[in-house]
């Protein structure tokens, strides 16, 4: 088992105020073991953040954003700034999610710039990488992922959190084999250590994680936690995920 386990909820564009409040109240009721290693991070859509931030004062649940702009402020209609994430006490930000890459044309360079402004504001980026089914079938997934890391990640960082999310696993109910996850984890760590000179590296897995597969994913692959989409907006599921991992 890793020293710390990050459970990151990616609510995406889901939940209204009432459902978000209900879910947060249920998350707050979770009883942790005395030596719990879990860091519970919740990433709501932007307009929910001020409200959730209030609900989370005096809570151990940590708030995160699903994206940020690469500039501090300016004429960027529809975007949200890192300053506001910081103001509302966000400690993490998901960057380069495959939905941002495919639907908004986000490039590796954009992700790198967003990561730089997040770090400059003491917000930890969670850098998402992962291959399409096509690349996986052609056996080109490792090259693709290492290139993503190469172009998204700065050198000589003190620490980094990377989420390996194969695109074909997101929302599909299909997860890679443990060997496949382990392979990406090991290759990514080697690259980040040797080429990027980063010491403290956390690799999360994301894609169809639920309360049934979470424990074996963590145990069998040694990843440092999970980035969770659909199961994270289901109160019973996310409660089970956290308690299963905590008491395993
Ligand atoms: P999923 O989504 O858990 O619904 O597969 C994961 C993600 O997109 O981060």
PDB file of C-alpha atoms and ligand atoms in Angstrom:
ATOM      1  CA  UNK A   1       0.000   0.000   0.000  1.00  0.00           C
ATOM      2  CA  UNK A   2       1.267   3.525  -0.811  1.00  0.00           C
ATOM      3  CA  UNK A   3       1.961   5.977   2.036  1.00  0.00           C
ATOM      4  CA  UNK A   4      -0.855   8.303   1.011  1.00  0.00           C
ATOM      5  CA  UNK A   5      -3.861   7.563  -1.121  1.00  0.00           C
ATOM      6  CA  UNK A   6      -5.495  10.353  -3.101  1.00  0.00           C
ATOM      7  CA  UNK A   7      -9.152   9.825  -3.901  1.00  0.00           C
ATOM      8  CA  UNK A   8     -10.059  12.544  -6.403  1.00  0.00           C
ATOM      9  CA  UNK A   9     -13.709  13.096  -7.301  1.00  0.00           C
ATOM     10  CA  UNK A  10     -14.192  14.598 -10.753  1.00  0.00           C
ATOM     11  CA  UNK A  11     -17.831  15.662 -10.706  1.00  0.00           C
ATOM     12  CA  UNK A  12     -17.559  16.983 -14.291  1.00  0.00           C
ATOM     13  CA  UNK A  13     -20.640  19.057 -15.308  1.00  0.00           C
ATOM     14  CA  UNK A  14     -22.936  17.241 -12.905  1.00  0.00           C
ATOM     15  CA  UNK A  15     -24.916  17.971  -9.711  1.00  0.00           C
ATOM     16  CA  UNK A  16     -27.084  20.975  -8.869  1.00  0.00           C
ATOM     17  CA  UNK A  17     -26.801  22.899  -5.592  1.00  0.00           C
ATOM     18  CA  UNK A  18     -29.082  20.556  -3.647  1.00  0.00           C
ATOM     19  CA  UNK A  19     -27.464  17.343  -4.852  1.00  0.00           C
ATOM     20  CA  UNK A  20     -23.994  18.765  -4.310  1.00  0.00           C
ATOM     21  CA  UNK A  21     -24.904  19.783  -0.748  1.00  0.00           C
ATOM     22  CA  UNK A  22     -26.360  16.341  -0.034  1.00  0.00           C
ATOM     23  CA  UNK A  23     -23.259  14.612  -1.375  1.00  0.00           C
ATOM     24  CA  UNK A  24     -20.861  16.836   0.589  1.00  0.00           C
ATOM     25  CA  UNK A  25     -22.864  16.278   3.782  1.00  0.00           C
ATOM     26  CA  UNK A  26     -22.624  12.520   3.257  1.00  0.00           C
ATOM     27  CA  UNK A  27     -18.888  12.723   2.558  1.00  0.00           C
ATOM     28  CA  UNK A  28     -18.446  14.697   5.766  1.00  0.00           C
ATOM     29  CA  UNK A  29     -20.076  11.877   7.750  1.00  0.00           C
ATOM     30  CA  UNK A  30     -17.546   9.254   6.639  1.00  0.00           C
ATOM     31  CA  UNK A  31     -15.625   7.863   9.615  1.00  0.00           C
ATOM     32  CA  UNK A  32     -11.954   7.293   8.903  1.00  0.00           C
ATOM     33  CA  UNK A  33      -9.627   4.781  10.530  1.00  0.00           C
ATOM     34  CA  UNK A  34      -7.259   6.208  13.132  1.00  0.00           C
ATOM     35  CA  UNK A  35      -4.268   5.763  10.806  1.00  0.00           C
ATOM     36  CA  UNK A  36      -6.108   6.718   7.617  1.00  0.00           C
ATOM     37  CA  UNK A  37      -3.875   7.453   4.620  1.00  0.00           C
ATOM     38  CA  UNK A  38      -6.663   8.913   2.510  1.00  0.00           C
ATOM     39  CA  UNK A  39      -6.756  12.426   1.122  1.00  0.00           C
ATOM     40  CA  UNK A  40     -10.268  13.068  -0.105  1.00  0.00           C
ATOM     41  CA  UNK A  41     -10.334  15.662  -2.904  1.00  0.00           C
ATOM     42  CA  UNK A  42     -13.520  16.938  -4.537  1.00  0.00           C
ATOM     43  CA  UNK A  43     -13.500  18.795  -7.876  1.00  0.00           C
ATOM     44  CA  UNK A  44     -16.888  20.415  -8.666  1.00  0.00           C
ATOM     45  CA  UNK A  45     -17.806  22.511 -11.701  1.00  0.00           C
ATOM     46  CA  UNK A  46     -16.769  26.164 -11.353  1.00  0.00           C
ATOM     47  CA  UNK A  47     -20.136  27.659 -10.341  1.00  0.00           C
ATOM     48  CA  UNK A  48     -20.457  25.206  -7.447  1.00  0.00           C
ATOM     49  CA  UNK A  49     -17.016  26.032  -6.033  1.00  0.00           C
ATOM     50  CA  UNK A  50     -17.915  29.099  -3.859  1.00  0.00           C
ATOM     51  CA  UNK A  51     -20.816  27.183  -2.299  1.00  0.00           C
ATOM     52  CA  UNK A  52     -18.844  23.976  -1.729  1.00  0.00           C
ATOM     53  CA  UNK A  53     -15.942  25.992  -0.368  1.00  0.00           C
ATOM     54  CA  UNK A  54     -18.244  27.311   2.387  1.00  0.00           C
ATOM     55  CA  UNK A  55     -19.609  23.841   3.114  1.00  0.00           C
ATOM     56  CA  UNK A  56     -16.066  22.560   3.507  1.00  0.00           C
ATOM     57  CA  UNK A  57     -14.789  25.060   6.071  1.00  0.00           C
ATOM     58  CA  UNK A  58     -13.551  23.058   9.084  1.00  0.00           C
ATOM     59  CA  UNK A  59     -13.659  19.843   7.012  1.00  0.00           C
ATOM     60  CA  UNK A  60     -10.742  17.604   6.061  1.00  0.00           C
ATOM     61  CA  UNK A  61     -12.154  17.275   2.520  1.00  0.00           C
ATOM     62  CA  UNK A  62      -9.983  19.183   0.077  1.00  0.00           C
ATOM     63  CA  UNK A  63     -11.353  21.277  -2.776  1.00  0.00           C
ATOM     64  CA  UNK A  64     -10.015  21.219  -6.340  1.00  0.00           C
ATOM     65  CA  UNK A  65     -10.879  22.686  -9.739  1.00  0.00           C
ATOM     66  CA  UNK A  66     -11.454  20.798 -12.999  1.00  0.00           C
ATOM     67  CA  UNK A  67      -9.402  23.285 -15.055  1.00  0.00           C
ATOM     68  CA  UNK A  68      -8.004  26.824 -14.976  1.00  0.00           C
ATOM     69  CA  UNK A  69      -6.868  29.368 -17.530  1.00  0.00           C
ATOM     70  CA  UNK A  70      -3.171  29.694 -18.316  1.00  0.00           C
ATOM     71  CA  UNK A  71      -3.253  33.494 -17.895  1.00  0.00           C
ATOM     72  CA  UNK A  72      -3.891  35.367 -14.665  1.00  0.00           C
ATOM     73  CA  UNK A  73      -6.747  37.484 -16.067  1.00  0.00           C
ATOM     74  CA  UNK A  74      -7.886  39.128 -19.275  1.00  0.00           C
ATOM     75  CA  UNK A  75     -10.224  38.861 -22.247  1.00  0.00           C
ATOM     76  CA  UNK A  76     -10.969  35.145 -22.098  1.00  0.00           C
ATOM     77  CA  UNK A  77     -14.746  34.878 -22.342  1.00  0.00           C
ATOM     78  CA  UNK A  78     -16.130  31.876 -20.504  1.00  0.00           C
ATOM     79  CA  UNK A  79     -12.935  30.957 -18.672  1.00  0.00           C
ATOM     80  CA  UNK A  80     -12.045  30.948 -14.979  1.00  0.00           C
ATOM     81  CA  UNK A  81      -8.832  32.097 -13.350  1.00  0.00           C
ATOM     82  CA  UNK A  82      -6.400  30.497 -10.962  1.00  0.00           C
ATOM     83  CA  UNK A  83      -6.837  33.520  -8.641  1.00  0.00           C
ATOM     84  CA  UNK A  84     -10.458  32.581  -7.999  1.00  0.00           C
ATOM     85  CA  UNK A  85      -9.598  28.915  -7.438  1.00  0.00           C
ATOM     86  CA  UNK A  86      -7.078  30.099  -4.884  1.00  0.00           C
ATOM     87  CA  UNK A  87      -9.536  32.536  -3.286  1.00  0.00           C
ATOM     88  CA  UNK A  88     -11.999  29.689  -2.762  1.00  0.00           C
ATOM     89  CA  UNK A  89      -9.314  27.547  -1.167  1.00  0.00           C
ATOM     90  CA  UNK A  90      -8.765  25.019  -3.964  1.00  0.00           C
ATOM     91  CA  UNK A  91      -5.571  23.038  -3.351  1.00  0.00           C
ATOM     92  CA  UNK A  92      -5.595  20.928  -6.537  1.00  0.00           C
ATOM     93  CA  UNK A  93      -6.560  21.427 -10.174  1.00  0.00           C
ATOM     94  CA  UNK A  94      -7.168  18.717 -12.784  1.00  0.00           C
ATOM     95  CA  UNK A  95      -5.317  19.626 -15.993  1.00  0.00           C
ATOM     96  CA  UNK A  96      -5.327  18.078 -19.455  1.00  0.00           C
ATOM     97  CA  UNK A  97      -8.288  15.761 -18.909  1.00  0.00           C
ATOM     98  CA  UNK A  98      -8.984  13.908 -22.168  1.00  0.00           C
ATOM     99  CA  UNK A  99     -12.385  15.622 -22.401  1.00  0.00           C
ATOM    100  CA  UNK A 100     -10.625  19.026 -22.375  1.00  0.00           C
ATOM    101  CA  UNK A 101      -8.119  17.768 -24.938  1.00  0.00           C
ATOM    102  CA  UNK A 102     -10.697  16.303 -27.337  1.00  0.00           C
ATOM    103  CA  UNK A 103     -13.519  18.830 -26.929  1.00  0.00           C
ATOM    104  CA  UNK A 104     -11.551  22.063 -26.444  1.00  0.00           C
ATOM    105  CA  UNK A 105      -8.379  21.374 -28.408  1.00  0.00           C
ATOM    106  CA  UNK A 106      -6.188  21.544 -25.302  1.00  0.00           C
ATOM    107  CA  UNK A 107      -2.565  20.776 -26.185  1.00  0.00           C
ATOM    108  CA  UNK A 108       0.347  19.520 -24.116  1.00  0.00           C
ATOM    109  CA  UNK A 109       1.838  23.012 -24.238  1.00  0.00           C
ATOM    110  CA  UNK A 110      -1.381  24.532 -22.870  1.00  0.00           C
ATOM    111  CA  UNK A 111      -1.369  21.980 -20.057  1.00  0.00           C
ATOM    112  CA  UNK A 112       2.235  22.880 -19.217  1.00  0.00           C
ATOM    113  CA  UNK A 113       1.436  26.600 -19.041  1.00  0.00           C
ATOM    114  CA  UNK A 114      -1.624  25.942 -16.879  1.00  0.00           C
ATOM    115  CA  UNK A 115       0.493  23.772 -14.623  1.00  0.00           C
ATOM    116  CA  UNK A 116       3.049  26.580 -14.248  1.00  0.00           C
ATOM    117  CA  UNK A 117       0.466  29.170 -13.196  1.00  0.00           C
ATOM    118  CA  UNK A 118      -1.178  26.676 -10.820  1.00  0.00           C
ATOM    119  CA  UNK A 119       2.146  25.917  -9.112  1.00  0.00           C
ATOM    120  CA  UNK A 120       2.994  29.609  -8.898  1.00  0.00           C
ATOM    121  CA  UNK A 121      -0.230  29.954  -6.880  1.00  0.00           C
ATOM    122  CA  UNK A 122       0.439  26.948  -4.636  1.00  0.00           C
ATOM    123  CA  UNK A 123      -2.216  24.821  -6.305  1.00  0.00           C
ATOM    124  CA  UNK A 124      -1.179  21.261  -7.136  1.00  0.00           C
ATOM    125  CA  UNK A 125      -1.831  20.247 -10.726  1.00  0.00           C
ATOM    126  CA  UNK A 126      -3.124  16.738 -11.423  1.00  0.00           C
ATOM    127  CA  UNK A 127      -1.788  16.137 -14.929  1.00  0.00           C
ATOM    128  CA  UNK A 128      -3.955  13.726 -16.935  1.00  0.00           C
ATOM    129  CA  UNK A 129      -2.423  11.492 -19.594  1.00  0.00           C
ATOM    130  CA  UNK A 130      -3.717   8.463 -21.450  1.00  0.00           C
ATOM    131  CA  UNK A 131      -4.013   6.823 -24.837  1.00  0.00           C
ATOM    132  CA  UNK A 132      -6.874   6.102 -27.251  1.00  0.00           C
ATOM    133  CA  UNK A 133      -7.932   2.533 -27.978  1.00  0.00           C
ATOM    134  CA  UNK A 134      -6.308   2.855 -31.389  1.00  0.00           C
ATOM    135  CA  UNK A 135      -2.885   3.641 -29.940  1.00  0.00           C
ATOM    136  CA  UNK A 136      -3.262   0.856 -27.376  1.00  0.00           C
ATOM    137  CA  UNK A 137      -4.086  -1.689 -30.122  1.00  0.00           C
ATOM    138  CA  UNK A 138      -1.085  -0.565 -32.171  1.00  0.00           C
ATOM    139  CA  UNK A 139       1.174  -0.887 -29.112  1.00  0.00           C
ATOM    140  CA  UNK A 140       2.059   2.820 -29.319  1.00  0.00           C
ATOM    141  CA  UNK A 141       0.535   3.782 -25.964  1.00  0.00           C
ATOM    142  CA  UNK A 142       3.799   4.085 -24.014  1.00  0.00           C
ATOM    143  CA  UNK A 143       5.437   6.375 -26.584  1.00  0.00           C
ATOM    144  CA  UNK A 144       2.313   8.508 -26.612  1.00  0.00           C
ATOM    145  CA  UNK A 145       2.082   8.797 -22.816  1.00  0.00           C
ATOM    146  CA  UNK A 146       5.791   9.541 -22.367  1.00  0.00           C
ATOM    147  CA  UNK A 147       5.514  12.244 -25.018  1.00  0.00           C
ATOM    148  CA  UNK A 148       2.529  13.736 -23.188  1.00  0.00           C
ATOM    149  CA  UNK A 149       4.569  13.773 -19.973  1.00  0.00           C
ATOM    150  CA  UNK A 150       7.564  15.217 -21.767  1.00  0.00           C
ATOM    151  CA  UNK A 151       5.557  18.120 -23.189  1.00  0.00           C
ATOM    152  CA  UNK A 152       3.245  18.771 -20.212  1.00  0.00           C
ATOM    153  CA  UNK A 153       5.687  18.576 -17.304  1.00  0.00           C
ATOM    154  CA  UNK A 154       8.347  21.087 -16.220  1.00  0.00           C
ATOM    155  CA  UNK A 155      11.797  19.906 -15.127  1.00  0.00           C
ATOM    156  CA  UNK A 156      13.198  19.810 -11.581  1.00  0.00           C
ATOM    157  CA  UNK A 157       9.878  19.947  -9.742  1.00  0.00           C
ATOM    158  CA  UNK A 158       9.780  18.929  -6.096  1.00  0.00           C
ATOM    159  CA  UNK A 159       6.725  16.740  -6.637  1.00  0.00           C
ATOM    160  CA  UNK A 160       4.066  15.840  -9.164  1.00  0.00           C
ATOM    161  CA  UNK A 161       0.692  14.108  -9.387  1.00  0.00           C
ATOM    162  CA  UNK A 162      -0.110  12.355 -12.680  1.00  0.00           C
ATOM    163  CA  UNK A 163      -3.406  10.627 -13.466  1.00  0.00           C
ATOM    164  CA  UNK A 164      -3.179   7.795 -15.984  1.00  0.00           C
ATOM    165  CA  UNK A 165      -6.581   7.715 -17.673  1.00  0.00           C
ATOM    166  CA  UNK A 166      -6.823   5.537 -20.791  1.00  0.00           C
ATOM    167  CA  UNK A 167      -9.487   7.256 -22.923  1.00  0.00           C
ATOM    168  CA  UNK A 168     -11.109   3.914 -23.735  1.00  0.00           C
ATOM    169  CA  UNK A 169     -11.676   3.226 -20.057  1.00  0.00           C
ATOM    170  CA  UNK A 170     -13.390   6.514 -19.161  1.00  0.00           C
ATOM    171  CA  UNK A 171     -17.103   5.922 -18.637  1.00  0.00           C
ATOM    172  CA  UNK A 172     -16.946   2.555 -20.418  1.00  0.00           C
ATOM    173  CA  UNK A 173     -16.939   0.125 -17.496  1.00  0.00           C
ATOM    174  CA  UNK A 174     -13.783  -1.443 -18.958  1.00  0.00           C
ATOM    175  CA  UNK A 175     -10.498  -1.160 -17.071  1.00  0.00           C
ATOM    176  CA  UNK A 176      -7.023  -2.153 -18.279  1.00  0.00           C
ATOM    177  CA  UNK A 177      -5.364  -5.238 -16.809  1.00  0.00           C
ATOM    178  CA  UNK A 178      -3.313  -4.660 -13.668  1.00  0.00           C
ATOM    179  CA  UNK A 179      -0.173  -5.375 -15.698  1.00  0.00           C
ATOM    180  CA  UNK A 180      -1.119  -2.679 -18.184  1.00  0.00           C
ATOM    181  CA  UNK A 181      -1.643  -0.104 -15.413  1.00  0.00           C
ATOM    182  CA  UNK A 182       1.581  -1.201 -13.692  1.00  0.00           C
ATOM    183  CA  UNK A 183       3.549  -0.854 -16.944  1.00  0.00           C
ATOM    184  CA  UNK A 184       2.379   2.737 -17.496  1.00  0.00           C
ATOM    185  CA  UNK A 185       3.033   3.570 -13.850  1.00  0.00           C
ATOM    186  CA  UNK A 186       6.616   2.221 -13.910  1.00  0.00           C
ATOM    187  CA  UNK A 187       7.520   3.780 -17.273  1.00  0.00           C
ATOM    188  CA  UNK A 188       6.072   7.146 -16.215  1.00  0.00           C
ATOM    189  CA  UNK A 189       7.964   7.145 -12.909  1.00  0.00           C
ATOM    190  CA  UNK A 190      11.223   6.216 -14.639  1.00  0.00           C
ATOM    191  CA  UNK A 191      10.813   8.995 -17.177  1.00  0.00           C
ATOM    192  CA  UNK A 192       9.836  11.632 -14.614  1.00  0.00           C
ATOM    193  CA  UNK A 193      12.752  10.669 -12.354  1.00  0.00           C
ATOM    194  CA  UNK A 194      15.449  10.317 -14.956  1.00  0.00           C
ATOM    195  CA  UNK A 195      14.556  12.952 -17.535  1.00  0.00           C
ATOM    196  CA  UNK A 196      12.495  15.476 -15.581  1.00  0.00           C
ATOM    197  CA  UNK A 197      14.506  15.048 -12.353  1.00  0.00           C
ATOM    198  CA  UNK A 198      11.418  14.919 -10.139  1.00  0.00           C
ATOM    199  CA  UNK A 199      11.728  13.099  -6.804  1.00  0.00           C
ATOM    200  CA  UNK A 200       8.258  12.784  -5.308  1.00  0.00           C
ATOM    201  CA  UNK A 201       5.971  11.247  -7.950  1.00  0.00           C
ATOM    202  CA  UNK A 202       2.389  10.144  -7.413  1.00  0.00           C
ATOM    203  CA  UNK A 203       0.591   8.193 -10.127  1.00  0.00           C
ATOM    204  CA  UNK A 204      -3.193   7.877  -9.939  1.00  0.00           C
ATOM    205  CA  UNK A 205      -5.362   5.640 -12.069  1.00  0.00           C
ATOM    206  CA  UNK A 206      -8.627   6.885 -13.611  1.00  0.00           C
ATOM    207  CA  UNK A 207     -11.297   5.259 -15.782  1.00  0.00           C
ATOM    208  CA  UNK A 208     -14.342   3.267 -14.606  1.00  0.00           C
ATOM    209  CA  UNK A 209     -13.162   3.067 -11.001  1.00  0.00           C
ATOM    210  CA  UNK A 210     -15.876   1.865  -8.639  1.00  0.00           C
ATOM    211  CA  UNK A 211     -16.310   0.383  -5.164  1.00  0.00           C
ATOM    212  CA  UNK A 212     -15.713  -3.157  -6.487  1.00  0.00           C
ATOM    213  CA  UNK A 213     -12.444  -2.608  -8.339  1.00  0.00           C
ATOM    214  CA  UNK A 214     -10.753   0.164  -6.295  1.00  0.00           C
ATOM    215  CA  UNK A 215      -9.023  -2.077  -3.751  1.00  0.00           C
ATOM    216  CA  UNK A 216      -7.561  -4.489  -6.269  1.00  0.00           C
ATOM    217  CA  UNK A 217      -6.434  -1.632  -8.532  1.00  0.00           C
ATOM    218  CA  UNK A 218      -4.500  -0.029  -5.669  1.00  0.00           C
ATOM    219  CA  UNK A 219      -3.147  -3.296  -4.252  1.00  0.00           C
ATOM    220  CA  UNK A 220      -2.192  -4.972  -7.515  1.00  0.00           C
ATOM    221  CA  UNK A 221      -0.709  -1.966  -9.292  1.00  0.00           C
ATOM    222  CA  UNK A 222       0.631   0.158  -6.424  1.00  0.00           C
ATOM    223  CA  UNK A 223      -0.902   3.362  -7.771  1.00  0.00           C
ATOM    224  CA  UNK A 224      -1.250   6.215  -5.282  1.00  0.00           C
ATOM    225  CA  UNK A 225      -4.988   6.629  -5.671  1.00  0.00           C
ATOM    226  CA  UNK A 226      -7.707   7.226  -8.220  1.00  0.00           C
ATOM    227  CA  UNK A 227      -9.416   9.917 -10.281  1.00  0.00           C
ATOM    228  CA  UNK A 228     -13.081   9.013 -10.263  1.00  0.00           C
ATOM    229  CA  UNK A 229     -15.874  10.309 -12.521  1.00  0.00           C
ATOM    230  CA  UNK A 230     -19.318   8.700 -12.495  1.00  0.00           C
ATOM    231  CA  UNK A 231     -18.871   6.784  -9.233  1.00  0.00           C
ATOM    232  CA  UNK A 232     -17.896  10.042  -7.491  1.00  0.00           C
ATOM    233  CA  UNK A 233     -21.348  11.602  -7.897  1.00  0.00           C
ATOM    234  CA  UNK A 234     -23.094   8.561  -6.443  1.00  0.00           C
ATOM    235  CA  UNK A 235     -23.111   9.021  -2.685  1.00  0.00           C
ATOM    236  CA  UNK A 236     -23.221   5.289  -1.829  1.00  0.00           C
ATOM    237  CA  UNK A 237     -20.484   4.431  -4.311  1.00  0.00           C
ATOM    238  CA  UNK A 238     -17.993   7.113  -3.282  1.00  0.00           C
ATOM    239  CA  UNK A 239     -18.627   6.372   0.407  1.00  0.00           C
ATOM    240  CA  UNK A 240     -17.938   2.682  -0.234  1.00  0.00           C
ATOM    241  CA  UNK A 241     -14.836   3.490  -2.296  1.00  0.00           C
ATOM    242  CA  UNK A 242     -13.356   5.587   0.514  1.00  0.00           C
ATOM    243  CA  UNK A 243     -14.242   3.204   3.340  1.00  0.00           C
ATOM    244  CA  UNK A 244     -13.168   0.112   1.365  1.00  0.00           C
ATOM    245  CA  UNK A 245      -9.739   1.630   0.738  1.00  0.00           C
ATOM    246  CA  UNK A 246      -9.426   3.001   4.267  1.00  0.00           C
ATOM    247  CA  UNK A 247     -10.243  -0.231   6.087  1.00  0.00           C
ATOM    248  CA  UNK A 248      -8.565  -2.667   3.715  1.00  0.00           C
TER     249      UNK A 248
HETATM  250  P1  LIG B   1     -15.172   7.603 -15.007  1.00  0.00           P
HETATM  251  O1  LIG B   1     -14.429   8.980 -15.378  1.00  0.00           O
HETATM  252  O2  LIG B   1     -14.778   7.247 -13.600  1.00  0.00           O
HETATM  253  O3  LIG B   1     -16.631   7.925 -15.134  1.00  0.00           O
HETATM  254  O4  LIG B   1     -14.729   6.575 -15.985  1.00  0.00           O
HETATM  255  C1  LIG B   1     -13.108   9.224 -14.972  1.00  0.00           C
HETATM  256  C2  LIG B   1     -12.659  10.569 -15.460  1.00  0.00           C
HETATM  257  O5  LIG B   1     -13.053  10.981 -16.554  1.00  0.00           O
HETATM  258  O6  LIG B   1     -11.882  11.266 -14.766  1.00  0.00           O
END
